[in-house]
XYZ file of C-alpha atoms in Angstrom:
133
model
C -5.806 28.437 40.246
C -3.927 24.775 39.359
C -0.213 26.100 36.871
C 0.370 25.178 34.439
C 3.276 23.066 33.612
C 6.964 23.942 32.013
C 7.406 23.197 28.617
C 10.603 20.790 30.229
C 8.226 19.162 32.492
C 5.561 18.714 29.342
C 8.768 17.174 27.381
C 9.674 14.934 30.092
C 5.500 13.753 29.524
C 6.141 13.425 26.146
C 9.250 11.008 26.749
C 7.429 9.030 29.276
C 4.972 8.376 26.814
C 6.368 8.028 24.206
C 8.718 5.145 25.346
C 5.206 3.567 26.588
C 4.568 3.034 23.081
C 7.724 1.454 22.055
C 7.776 -0.460 24.613
C 4.119 -2.431 22.942
C 6.229 -2.269 19.571
C 8.857 -3.679 21.317
C 7.281 -7.417 22.402
C 6.151 -8.183 19.017
C 2.514 -10.135 18.011
C 2.039 -9.744 22.222
C 2.259 -6.055 21.527
C -0.492 -5.930 18.378
C -2.360 -8.684 20.737
C -3.011 -6.212 23.636
C -3.446 -3.115 21.868
C -5.001 -4.700 18.446
C -3.654 -3.060 15.335
C -5.166 0.867 14.838
C -3.531 1.494 18.637
C -0.245 -0.273 17.753
C 0.151 2.463 14.853
C -1.140 5.122 16.516
C 0.353 5.005 20.035
C 3.968 5.486 17.789
C 2.150 8.216 15.520
C 0.124 10.050 18.575
C 4.712 11.285 19.613
C 6.365 11.002 16.497
C 4.106 11.099 13.557
C 4.671 9.312 9.932
C 8.417 10.334 8.665
C 10.103 10.268 12.068
C 9.817 13.540 13.250
C 9.307 15.137 16.352
C 5.900 17.209 16.812
C 8.331 19.649 18.037
C 11.762 19.183 19.758
C 11.782 17.182 22.756
C 14.163 18.336 25.331
C 14.604 14.983 27.020
C 14.942 12.987 23.888
C 18.865 12.049 23.104
C 20.614 12.383 20.247
C 20.785 8.606 19.735
C 17.452 8.161 21.354
C 16.009 10.245 18.030
C 18.102 8.326 15.665
C 17.013 5.404 16.920
C 12.859 6.288 17.410
C 13.469 7.152 13.235
C 14.838 3.357 12.738
C 11.607 2.628 14.222
C 9.452 5.190 12.447
C 10.494 3.996 9.309
C 9.466 0.483 10.028
C 6.595 1.040 10.982
C 5.687 3.267 7.690
C 6.621 0.894 5.896
C 4.371 -1.815 7.956
C 1.333 1.176 7.651
C 1.533 1.458 3.973
C 1.746 -2.308 3.421
C -1.031 -3.571 5.453
C -4.539 -2.670 4.800
C -5.984 0.441 6.910
C -8.117 -1.600 8.913
C -7.234 -5.181 9.861
C -7.653 -7.990 12.786
C -4.553 -8.829 14.580
C -3.974 -12.220 13.217
C -4.534 -10.236 10.203
C -1.313 -8.110 11.094
C 0.511 -10.714 13.037
C 0.739 -12.560 9.826
C 2.137 -9.891 7.805
C 4.644 -10.542 10.006
C 5.856 -6.686 10.488
C 5.329 -7.247 14.508
C 7.997 -8.716 14.035
C 10.136 -7.132 11.656
C 9.894 -4.151 14.103
C 10.206 -5.894 17.198
C 14.873 -5.966 17.145
C 14.105 -2.015 16.802
C 12.296 -1.330 18.551
C 13.459 -3.450 21.595
C 17.432 -1.609 21.268
C 15.532 1.961 21.099
C 13.531 1.145 24.368
C 16.629 -0.226 25.751
C 18.519 2.512 25.328
C 16.110 4.931 26.385
C 15.345 2.913 29.551
C 18.737 2.599 29.902
C 18.427 6.556 30.762
C 15.208 6.300 32.585
C 11.479 7.628 33.100
C 11.455 11.135 34.166
C 8.801 12.871 36.653
C 5.638 13.443 35.058
C 5.222 16.084 37.961
C 8.887 17.671 38.614
C 11.329 19.585 36.763
C 14.451 16.628 36.172
C 17.572 17.310 34.622
C 18.040 13.073 34.546
C 15.320 10.966 34.605
C 14.722 9.579 38.078
C 12.840 5.879 37.424
C 14.987 3.457 35.525
C 12.307 1.698 34.313
C 8.405 1.219 33.189
C 6.294 0.268 36.405
């Protein structure tokens, strides 16, 4: 029988997924073209819903990282409200929102990658990897 992952490992995995979502936002227009508009928004909202609060407290995200993620969330929420629910990548790019979100997402990504990525299957006190593959 397979062992259930600990809460800490789940937090580590969620942090890694958040970093991946912020990485897409940090790419600006290129991120939109890579994943298209729906995934551009939803990959972030999967982990940090509209309004900017984590779905549950996460032991691997520092207060400073949470503050930067909240900054990203505020802008992403504004972009979501200001754009059509269904649009093409070109339409989202033309709105200018990806370029507005990009520097804030880059700052959040820089801060999170400064600490790094955690293992996906071993409990760690500090991240063991310092970058995205």
